[in-house]
PDB file of C-alpha atoms and ligand atoms in Angstrom:
ATOM      1  CA  MET A   1      -7.365   4.125 -21.604  1.00 57.00           C
ATOM      2  CA  THR A   2      -9.140   6.142 -18.916  1.00 72.00           C
ATOM      3  CA  GLY A   3      -8.251   4.020 -15.895  1.00 85.00           C
ATOM      4  CA  ALA A   4      -4.458   4.076 -16.075  1.00 85.00           C
ATOM      5  CA  GLY A   5      -3.073   3.874 -12.558  1.00 89.00           C
ATOM      6  CA  ALA A   6      -6.445   3.243 -10.919  1.00 94.00           C
ATOM      7  CA  GLU A   7      -6.465   0.696  -8.100  1.00 96.00           C
ATOM      8  CA  VAL A   8      -7.467  -2.800  -9.218  1.00 97.00           C
ATOM      9  CA  LEU A   9      -9.547  -4.969  -6.874  1.00 98.00           C
ATOM     10  CA  LEU A  10      -9.389  -8.231  -8.792  1.00 98.00           C
ATOM     11  CA  GLU A  11      -9.226  -9.875 -12.170  1.00 98.00           C
ATOM     12  CA  THR A  12     -11.265 -12.748 -13.527  1.00 98.00           C
ATOM     13  CA  ALA A  13     -10.717 -14.707 -16.720  1.00 98.00           C
ATOM     14  CA  ARG A  14     -12.112 -11.834 -18.807  1.00 98.00           C
ATOM     15  CA  LEU A  15     -12.637  -8.855 -16.503  1.00 98.00           C
ATOM     16  CA  ARG A  16     -10.574  -6.387 -14.512  1.00 98.00           C
ATOM     17  CA  LEU A  17     -12.379  -4.552 -11.697  1.00 98.00           C
ATOM     18  CA  ARG A  18     -10.805  -1.161 -11.049  1.00 98.00           C
ATOM     19  CA  ARG A  19     -11.673   2.074  -9.285  1.00 98.00           C
ATOM     20  CA  PHE A  20     -13.668   4.734 -11.122  1.00 98.00           C
ATOM     21  CA  THR A  21     -11.865   7.939 -12.050  1.00 97.00           C
ATOM     22  CA  PRO A  22     -13.345  11.292 -13.172  1.00 96.00           C
ATOM     23  CA  ASP A  23     -12.386  10.327 -16.735  1.00 97.00           C
ATOM     24  CA  ASP A  24     -15.010   7.570 -16.642  1.00 97.00           C
ATOM     25  CA  ALA A  25     -17.854  10.061 -17.076  1.00 97.00           C
ATOM     26  CA  PRO A  26     -18.612   8.869 -20.654  1.00 97.00           C
ATOM     27  CA  HIS A  27     -19.029   5.295 -19.390  1.00 97.00           C
ATOM     28  CA  VAL A  28     -21.423   6.335 -16.646  1.00 95.00           C
ATOM     29  CA  LEU A  29     -23.400   8.460 -19.097  1.00 94.00           C
ATOM     30  CA  GLU A  30     -23.616   5.556 -21.532  1.00 95.00           C
ATOM     31  CA  LEU A  31     -25.103   3.140 -18.984  1.00 94.00           C
ATOM     32  CA  ASP A  32     -27.371   5.690 -17.305  1.00 91.00           C
ATOM     33  CA  GLY A  33     -28.542   6.780 -20.744  1.00 89.00           C
ATOM     34  CA  ASP A  34     -29.561   3.301 -21.900  1.00 90.00           C
ATOM     35  CA  PRO A  35     -33.218   2.585 -21.040  1.00 86.00           C
ATOM     36  CA  ALA A  36     -32.543  -1.149 -21.436  1.00 90.00           C
ATOM     37  CA  VAL A  37     -30.041  -0.911 -18.580  1.00 91.00           C
ATOM     38  CA  VAL A  38     -31.774   1.439 -16.149  1.00 87.00           C
ATOM     39  CA  GLY A  39     -35.344   0.233 -16.768  1.00 80.00           C
ATOM     40  CA  PRO A  40     -35.023  -3.214 -15.156  1.00 81.00           C
ATOM     41  CA  THR A  41     -33.380  -1.790 -12.045  1.00 79.00           C
ATOM     42  CA  GLY A  42     -36.497   0.119 -11.020  1.00 66.00           C
ATOM     43  CA  THR A  43     -34.302   3.007  -9.906  1.00 64.00           C
ATOM     44  CA  PHE A  44     -36.179   5.587 -11.912  1.00 60.00           C
ATOM     45  CA  LEU A  45     -39.641   4.058 -11.751  1.00 50.00           C
ATOM     46  CA  LYS A  46     -40.990   6.912  -9.665  1.00 50.00           C
ATOM     47  CA  ALA A  47     -39.961   9.252 -12.445  1.00 53.00           C
ATOM     48  CA  GLY A  48     -41.912   7.217 -14.992  1.00 55.00           C
ATOM     49  CA  ASN A  49     -38.877   5.055 -15.796  1.00 55.00           C
ATOM     50  CA  ARG A  50     -37.265   7.972 -17.579  1.00 66.00           C
ATOM     51  CA  ILE A  51     -33.558   7.857 -17.947  1.00 71.00           C
ATOM     52  CA  PRO A  52     -31.681  10.341 -15.769  1.00 76.00           C
ATOM     53  CA  ASP A  53     -30.246  13.488 -17.291  1.00 83.00           C
ATOM     54  CA  ALA A  54     -26.505  13.957 -17.636  1.00 87.00           C
ATOM     55  CA  THR A  55     -26.186  16.323 -14.692  1.00 88.00           C
ATOM     56  CA  TRP A  56     -27.861  13.816 -12.389  1.00 86.00           C
ATOM     57  CA  SER A  57     -25.654  10.999 -13.664  1.00 89.00           C
ATOM     58  CA  LEU A  58     -22.457  12.945 -13.179  1.00 92.00           C
ATOM     59  CA  THR A  59     -23.315  14.197  -9.711  1.00 91.00           C
ATOM     60  CA  HIS A  60     -25.316  11.300  -8.285  1.00 90.00           C
ATOM     61  CA  THR A  61     -23.953   8.235 -10.081  1.00 93.00           C
ATOM     62  CA  LEU A  62     -20.317   9.083 -10.808  1.00 96.00           C
ATOM     63  CA  GLY A  63     -20.118  11.352  -7.771  1.00 96.00           C
ATOM     64  CA  ARG A  64     -21.257   8.498  -5.528  1.00 95.00           C
ATOM     65  CA  PHE A  65     -18.730   6.118  -7.078  1.00 97.00           C
ATOM     66  CA  LEU A  66     -15.838   8.545  -6.651  1.00 97.00           C
ATOM     67  CA  ALA A  67     -16.849   9.478  -3.106  1.00 97.00           C
ATOM     68  CA  ALA A  68     -16.816   5.791  -2.141  1.00 95.00           C
ATOM     69  CA  ASN A  69     -13.276   5.251  -3.447  1.00 96.00           C
ATOM     70  CA  GLY A  70     -11.013   4.237  -0.586  1.00 93.00           C
ATOM     71  CA  ARG A  71     -13.531   4.991   2.173  1.00 93.00           C
ATOM     72  CA  ASP A  72     -14.069   1.391   3.219  1.00 94.00           C
ATOM     73  CA  GLY A  73     -11.085  -0.700   2.167  1.00 95.00           C
ATOM     74  CA  PRO A  74     -11.978  -2.935  -0.792  1.00 96.00           C
ATOM     75  CA  PHE A  75     -15.643  -1.921  -0.715  1.00 97.00           C
ATOM     76  CA  GLY A  76     -17.260   0.578  -3.039  1.00 97.00           C
ATOM     77  CA  TYR A  77     -18.140   0.691  -6.731  1.00 98.00           C
ATOM     78  CA  TRP A  78     -15.869  -1.014  -9.238  1.00 98.00           C
ATOM     79  CA  LEU A  79     -15.691  -0.440 -12.958  1.00 98.00           C
ATOM     80  CA  ALA A  80     -15.458  -3.653 -14.987  1.00 98.00           C
ATOM     81  CA  GLU A  81     -13.287  -3.545 -18.068  1.00 98.00           C
ATOM     82  CA  ASP A  82     -12.217  -6.185 -20.494  1.00 97.00           C
ATOM     83  CA  ARG A  83      -8.745  -7.411 -19.541  1.00 96.00           C
ATOM     84  CA  ALA A  84      -7.517  -7.676 -23.102  1.00 95.00           C
ATOM     85  CA  GLU A  85      -8.477  -4.222 -24.396  1.00 95.00           C
ATOM     86  CA  ALA A  86      -9.382  -2.324 -21.191  1.00 95.00           C
ATOM     87  CA  ALA A  87     -12.731  -1.641 -22.881  1.00 97.00           C
ATOM     88  CA  PHE A  88     -15.578  -0.614 -20.598  1.00 98.00           C
ATOM     89  CA  CYS A  89     -17.994  -3.460 -19.769  1.00 98.00           C
ATOM     90  CA  GLY A  90     -20.060  -2.199 -16.823  1.00 98.00           C
ATOM     91  CA  TRP A  91     -19.839  -1.772 -13.079  1.00 98.00           C
ATOM     92  CA  PHE A  92     -20.326  -3.641  -9.832  1.00 98.00           C
ATOM     93  CA  ARG A  93     -21.549  -2.477  -6.460  1.00 98.00           C
ATOM     94  CA  PHE A  94     -19.629  -4.008  -3.562  1.00 98.00           C
ATOM     95  CA  THR A  95     -20.612  -1.932  -0.542  1.00 97.00           C
ATOM     96  CA  ARG A  96     -21.213  -2.091   3.202  1.00 96.00           C
ATOM     97  CA  ASP A  97     -23.320   1.029   3.467  1.00 78.00           C
ATOM     98  CA  GLY A  98     -26.056  -0.663   5.472  1.00 77.00           C
ATOM     99  CA  GLY A  99     -24.078   0.192   8.581  1.00 80.00           C
ATOM    100  CA  ASP A 100     -23.267  -3.434   9.415  1.00 92.00           C
ATOM    101  CA  PRO A 101     -19.644  -4.348   8.642  1.00 94.00           C
ATOM    102  CA  ALA A 102     -20.645  -8.021   8.386  1.00 97.00           C
ATOM    103  CA  VAL A 103     -22.994  -7.420   5.438  1.00 97.00           C
ATOM    104  CA  VAL A 104     -21.876  -6.712   1.874  1.00 98.00           C
ATOM    105  CA  GLU A 105     -24.318  -5.619  -0.800  1.00 97.00           C
ATOM    106  CA  LEU A 106     -23.772  -6.689  -4.382  1.00 98.00           C
ATOM    107  CA  GLY A 107     -25.081  -5.025  -7.545  1.00 97.00           C
ATOM    108  CA  TYR A 108     -24.170  -4.741 -11.221  1.00 97.00           C
ATOM    109  CA  ARG A 109     -24.958  -3.216 -14.580  1.00 97.00           C
ATOM    110  CA  MET A 110     -23.458  -4.312 -17.861  1.00 98.00           C
ATOM    111  CA  ARG A 111     -23.436  -2.608 -21.268  1.00 98.00           C
ATOM    112  CA  SER A 112     -26.426  -4.030 -23.106  1.00 96.00           C
ATOM    113  CA  ALA A 113     -24.247  -4.940 -26.109  1.00 97.00           C
ATOM    114  CA  LEU A 114     -22.421  -7.415 -23.860  1.00 98.00           C
ATOM    115  CA  TRP A 115     -25.380  -9.180 -22.242  1.00 97.00           C
ATOM    116  CA  GLY A 116     -25.618 -12.943 -22.361  1.00 97.00           C
ATOM    117  CA  ARG A 117     -21.892 -13.665 -22.301  1.00 98.00           C
ATOM    118  CA  GLY A 118     -21.679 -14.581 -18.632  1.00 98.00           C
ATOM    119  CA  LEU A 119     -19.794 -11.419 -17.662  1.00 98.00           C
ATOM    120  CA  ALA A 120     -22.078 -10.379 -14.802  1.00 98.00           C
ATOM    121  CA  THR A 121     -21.939 -13.899 -13.400  1.00 98.00           C
ATOM    122  CA  GLU A 122     -18.156 -13.948 -13.690  1.00 98.00           C
ATOM    123  CA  GLY A 123     -17.776 -10.693 -11.822  1.00 98.00           C
ATOM    124  CA  ALA A 124     -20.414 -11.482  -9.203  1.00 98.00           C
ATOM    125  CA  ARG A 125     -18.846 -14.817  -8.361  1.00 97.00           C
ATOM    126  CA  ALA A 126     -15.445 -13.204  -7.917  1.00 98.00           C
ATOM    127  CA  LEU A 127     -16.924 -10.524  -5.665  1.00 98.00           C
ATOM    128  CA  VAL A 128     -18.697 -13.037  -3.436  1.00 98.00           C
ATOM    129  CA  ALA A 129     -15.367 -14.813  -2.989  1.00 97.00           C
ATOM    130  CA  ARG A 130     -13.638 -11.471  -2.381  1.00 98.00           C
ATOM    131  CA  ALA A 131     -16.254 -10.539   0.225  1.00 97.00           C
ATOM    132  CA  PHE A 132     -15.713 -13.723   2.212  1.00 97.00           C
ATOM    133  CA  ALA A 133     -11.958 -13.187   2.040  1.00 96.00           C
ATOM    134  CA  GLU A 134     -12.631 -10.370   4.538  1.00 96.00           C
ATOM    135  CA  PRO A 135     -12.860 -11.964   8.011  1.00 95.00           C
ATOM    136  CA  ALA A 136     -15.493  -9.453   9.167  1.00 95.00           C
ATOM    137  CA  VAL A 137     -17.949 -10.379   6.421  1.00 97.00           C
ATOM    138  CA  GLU A 138     -20.646 -12.913   7.293  1.00 96.00           C
ATOM    139  CA  ARG A 139     -23.280 -12.292   4.622  1.00 97.00           C
ATOM    140  CA  VAL A 140     -23.535 -11.100   1.011  1.00 97.00           C
ATOM    141  CA  VAL A 141     -26.922  -9.647   0.058  1.00 97.00           C
ATOM    142  CA  ALA A 142     -28.613  -8.218  -3.025  1.00 97.00           C
ATOM    143  CA  THR A 143     -32.037  -7.099  -4.163  1.00 94.00           C
ATOM    144  CA  ALA A 144     -33.648  -7.039  -7.586  1.00 93.00           C
ATOM    145  CA  ARG A 145     -37.004  -6.410  -9.170  1.00 91.00           C
ATOM    146  CA  ALA A 146     -38.918  -9.685  -9.025  1.00 93.00           C
ATOM    147  CA  ASP A 147     -39.349  -9.570 -12.794  1.00 92.00           C
ATOM    148  CA  ASN A 148     -35.645  -8.992 -13.465  1.00 93.00           C
ATOM    149  CA  VAL A 149     -35.008 -12.602 -14.452  1.00 95.00           C
ATOM    150  CA  GLY A 150     -31.464 -11.984 -15.650  1.00 96.00           C
ATOM    151  CA  SER A 151     -30.375 -10.313 -12.422  1.00 96.00           C
ATOM    152  CA  CYS A 152     -31.950 -13.025 -10.272  1.00 97.00           C
ATOM    153  CA  ARG A 153     -30.197 -15.682 -12.318  1.00 98.00           C
ATOM    154  CA  VAL A 154     -26.840 -13.937 -11.890  1.00 98.00           C
ATOM    155  CA  LEU A 155     -27.334 -13.925  -8.115  1.00 98.00           C
ATOM    156  CA  GLU A 156     -28.272 -17.605  -8.039  1.00 97.00           C
ATOM    157  CA  LYS A 157     -25.264 -18.523 -10.161  1.00 97.00           C
ATOM    158  CA  ALA A 158     -23.046 -16.485  -7.828  1.00 97.00           C
ATOM    159  CA  GLY A 159     -24.207 -18.580  -4.865  1.00 96.00           C
ATOM    160  CA  LEU A 160     -26.969 -16.426  -3.361  1.00 97.00           C
ATOM    161  CA  SER A 161     -30.424 -17.768  -2.497  1.00 97.00           C
ATOM    162  CA  LEU A 162     -33.839 -16.153  -2.494  1.00 98.00           C
ATOM    163  CA  VAL A 163     -34.669 -15.082   1.070  1.00 98.00           C
ATOM    164  CA  GLY A 164     -37.667 -12.786   0.704  1.00 97.00           C
ATOM    165  CA  ARG A 165     -40.030 -10.649  -1.320  1.00 96.00           C
ATOM    166  CA  PHE A 166     -41.085  -7.133  -0.478  1.00 92.00           C
ATOM    167  CA  THR A 167     -42.868  -4.203  -2.033  1.00 90.00           C
ATOM    168  CA  GLY A 168     -41.140  -0.889  -2.479  1.00 73.00           C
ATOM    169  CA  ASP A 169     -41.462   2.181  -4.680  1.00 67.00           C
ATOM    170  CA  GLY A 170     -45.221   1.893  -5.003  1.00 69.00           C
ATOM    171  CA  ASP A 171     -46.330  -1.484  -6.333  1.00 73.00           C
ATOM    172  CA  LEU A 172     -42.889  -2.621  -7.352  1.00 83.00           C
ATOM    173  CA  VAL A 173     -42.231  -6.149  -6.088  1.00 90.00           C
ATOM    174  CA  ARG A 174     -38.607  -6.775  -5.234  1.00 91.00           C
ATOM    175  CA  VAL A 175     -36.814  -9.924  -4.188  1.00 96.00           C
ATOM    176  CA  ALA A 176     -34.023 -10.259  -1.654  1.00 97.00           C
ATOM    177  CA  TYR A 177     -31.131 -12.666  -2.031  1.00 98.00           C
ATOM    178  CA  ALA A 178     -28.420 -13.615   0.439  1.00 97.00           C
ATOM    179  CA  CYS A 179     -25.525 -15.959   0.999  1.00 97.00           C
ATOM    180  CA  GLU A 180     -24.195 -16.704   4.472  1.00 97.00           C
ATOM    181  CA  ARG A 181     -20.513 -17.418   4.974  1.00 96.00           C
ATOM    182  CA  GLY A 182     -21.317 -20.896   6.309  1.00 93.00           C
ATOM    183  CA  ALA A 183     -23.401 -21.774   3.268  1.00 92.00           C
ATOM    184  CA  TRP A 184     -20.996 -20.426   0.673  1.00 88.00           C
ATOM    185  CA  ALA A 185     -19.446 -23.070  -1.535  1.00 77.00           C
ATOM    186  CA  GLY A 186     -16.049 -21.380  -1.336  1.00 69.00           C
ATOM    187  CA  ALA A 187     -13.520 -22.635  -3.817  1.00 53.00           C
ATOM    188  CA  ALA A 188     -15.772 -25.467  -4.965  1.00 52.00           C
ATOM    189  CA  ALA A 189     -16.703 -25.412  -8.642  1.00 49.00           C
ATOM    190  CA  PRO A 190     -19.879 -23.340  -8.971  1.00 52.00           C
ATOM    191  CA  ALA A 191     -22.969 -25.164 -10.218  1.00 50.00           C
ATOM    192  CA  GLU A 192     -24.059 -24.212 -13.743  1.00 52.00           C
TER     193      GLU A 192
HETATM  194  C1  COA B 201     -28.649  -8.259 -15.234  1.00 58.81           C
HETATM  195  C2  COA B 201     -27.406  -8.122 -16.070  1.00 58.81           C
HETATM  196  C3  COA B 201     -26.304  -7.492 -15.233  1.00 58.81           C
HETATM  197  C4  COA B 201     -26.963  -9.512 -16.531  1.00 58.81           C
HETATM  198  O1  COA B 201     -25.725  -9.371 -17.223  1.00 58.81           O
HETATM  199  P1  COA B 201     -25.170 -10.514 -18.187  1.00 58.81           P
HETATM  200  O2  COA B 201     -23.691 -10.309 -18.293  1.00 58.81           O
HETATM  201  O3  COA B 201     -25.946 -10.559 -19.434  1.00 58.81           O
HETATM  202  O4  COA B 201     -25.479 -11.821 -17.326  1.00 58.81           O
HETATM  203  P2  COA B 201     -24.915 -13.282 -17.620  1.00 58.81           P
HETATM  204  O5  COA B 201     -24.531 -13.382 -19.057  1.00 58.81           O
HETATM  205  O6  COA B 201     -23.897 -13.576 -16.589  1.00 58.81           O
HETATM  206  O7  COA B 201     -26.229 -14.156 -17.435  1.00 58.81           O
HETATM  207  C5  COA B 201     -26.504 -14.830 -16.250  1.00 58.81           C
HETATM  208  C6  COA B 201     -27.738 -15.665 -16.415  1.00 58.81           C
HETATM  209  O8  COA B 201     -28.891 -14.835 -16.545  1.00 58.81           O
HETATM  210  C7  COA B 201     -29.588 -15.167 -17.728  1.00 58.81           C
HETATM  211  N1  COA B 201     -30.138 -13.942 -18.242  1.00 58.81           N
HETATM  212  C8  COA B 201     -29.475 -12.792 -18.470  1.00 58.81           C
HETATM  213  N2  COA B 201     -30.335 -11.863 -18.917  1.00 58.81           N
HETATM  214  C9  COA B 201     -31.558 -12.462 -18.986  1.00 58.81           C
HETATM  215  C10 COA B 201     -32.851 -12.030 -19.367  1.00 58.81           C
HETATM  216  N3  COA B 201     -33.084 -10.769 -19.770  1.00 58.81           N
HETATM  217  N4  COA B 201     -33.868 -12.911 -19.297  1.00 58.81           N
HETATM  218  C11 COA B 201     -33.659 -14.161 -18.881  1.00 58.81           C
HETATM  219  N5  COA B 201     -32.454 -14.635 -18.494  1.00 58.81           N
HETATM  220  C12 COA B 201     -31.424 -13.781 -18.549  1.00 58.81           C
HETATM  221  C13 COA B 201     -28.554 -15.774 -18.636  1.00 58.81           C
HETATM  222  O9  COA B 201     -29.152 -16.609 -19.609  1.00 58.81           O
HETATM  223  C14 COA B 201     -27.718 -16.535 -17.637  1.00 58.81           C
HETATM  224  O10 COA B 201     -28.365 -17.730 -17.224  1.00 58.81           O
HETATM  225  P3  COA B 201     -27.962 -19.148 -17.811  1.00 58.81           P
HETATM  226  O11 COA B 201     -26.489 -19.267 -17.638  1.00 58.81           O
HETATM  227  O12 COA B 201     -28.752 -20.073 -16.997  1.00 58.81           O
HETATM  228  O13 COA B 201     -28.341 -19.105 -19.262  1.00 58.81           O
HETATM  229  C15 COA B 201     -27.642  -7.244 -17.326  1.00 58.81           C
HETATM  230  O14 COA B 201     -28.738  -7.771 -18.020  1.00 58.81           O
HETATM  231  C16 COA B 201     -27.921  -5.804 -16.984  1.00 58.81           C
HETATM  232  O15 COA B 201     -27.012  -4.987 -16.861  1.00 58.81           O
HETATM  233  N6  COA B 201     -29.205  -5.460 -16.841  1.00 58.81           N
HETATM  234  C17 COA B 201     -29.630  -4.093 -16.572  1.00 58.81           C
HETATM  235  C18 COA B 201     -29.238  -3.632 -15.177  1.00 58.81           C
HETATM  236  C19 COA B 201     -29.771  -4.555 -14.113  1.00 58.81           C
HETATM  237  O16 COA B 201     -30.864  -5.063 -14.204  1.00 58.81           O
HETATM  238  N7  COA B 201     -28.959  -4.711 -13.062  1.00 58.81           N
HETATM  239  C20 COA B 201     -29.342  -5.483 -11.926  1.00 58.81           C
HETATM  240  C21 COA B 201     -30.182  -4.668 -11.009  1.00 58.81           C
HETATM  241  S1  COA B 201     -30.749  -5.620  -9.603  1.00 58.81           S
END
């Protein structure tokens, strides 16, 4: 188990969200090395949608996660592991790096072998609730490629609504989602 002793943000029925540690390098390399995972994000579109090399993943991806640990209270990047076995499932972004302490940005990537089991939705819903547990937070936001149907569906199921479309990274059309504190369903049973 690579995350022994790492701070835990929250647990859901199936997931535990904990801090990344340097020992999580193999997990980061696995996700960054899977074209099915990185392709739909658009992150590497400028580079022809190539997957990043290991050096980039360890410095940029894992380095960014580790640097964010503890810098902004509960915010940062959280590794999702299965509660029963502590097996790696993916990660969630839960950051306020837009400079506005009232706005939290959500993101996620799951191991492709685990897609379709509701895990991203489960984690995203818990993080929206966790965001609004912070009195300073007024809005949860996220962006996705317009053609990333799965990601958009996760956001909708987590309580966010489509608020805009924009073009970035060349011709790439992206969609923006948001949920305001006043519109959030809170503890009410989420709609399926
Ligand atoms: C997007 C992603 C996180 C979804 O993870 P997941 O655990 O499979 O999502 P869930 O099982 O919670 O699915 C949520 C909903 O999306 C739907 N969905 C998931 N992937 C889909 C796809 N490729 N096409 C259509 N619908 C999809 C599911 O059917 C479900 O909707 P439903 O309950 O109405 O059936 C995962 O596919 C992934 O890691 N993708 C690559 C990285 C990525 O795109 N991240 C987001 C960047 S913005």
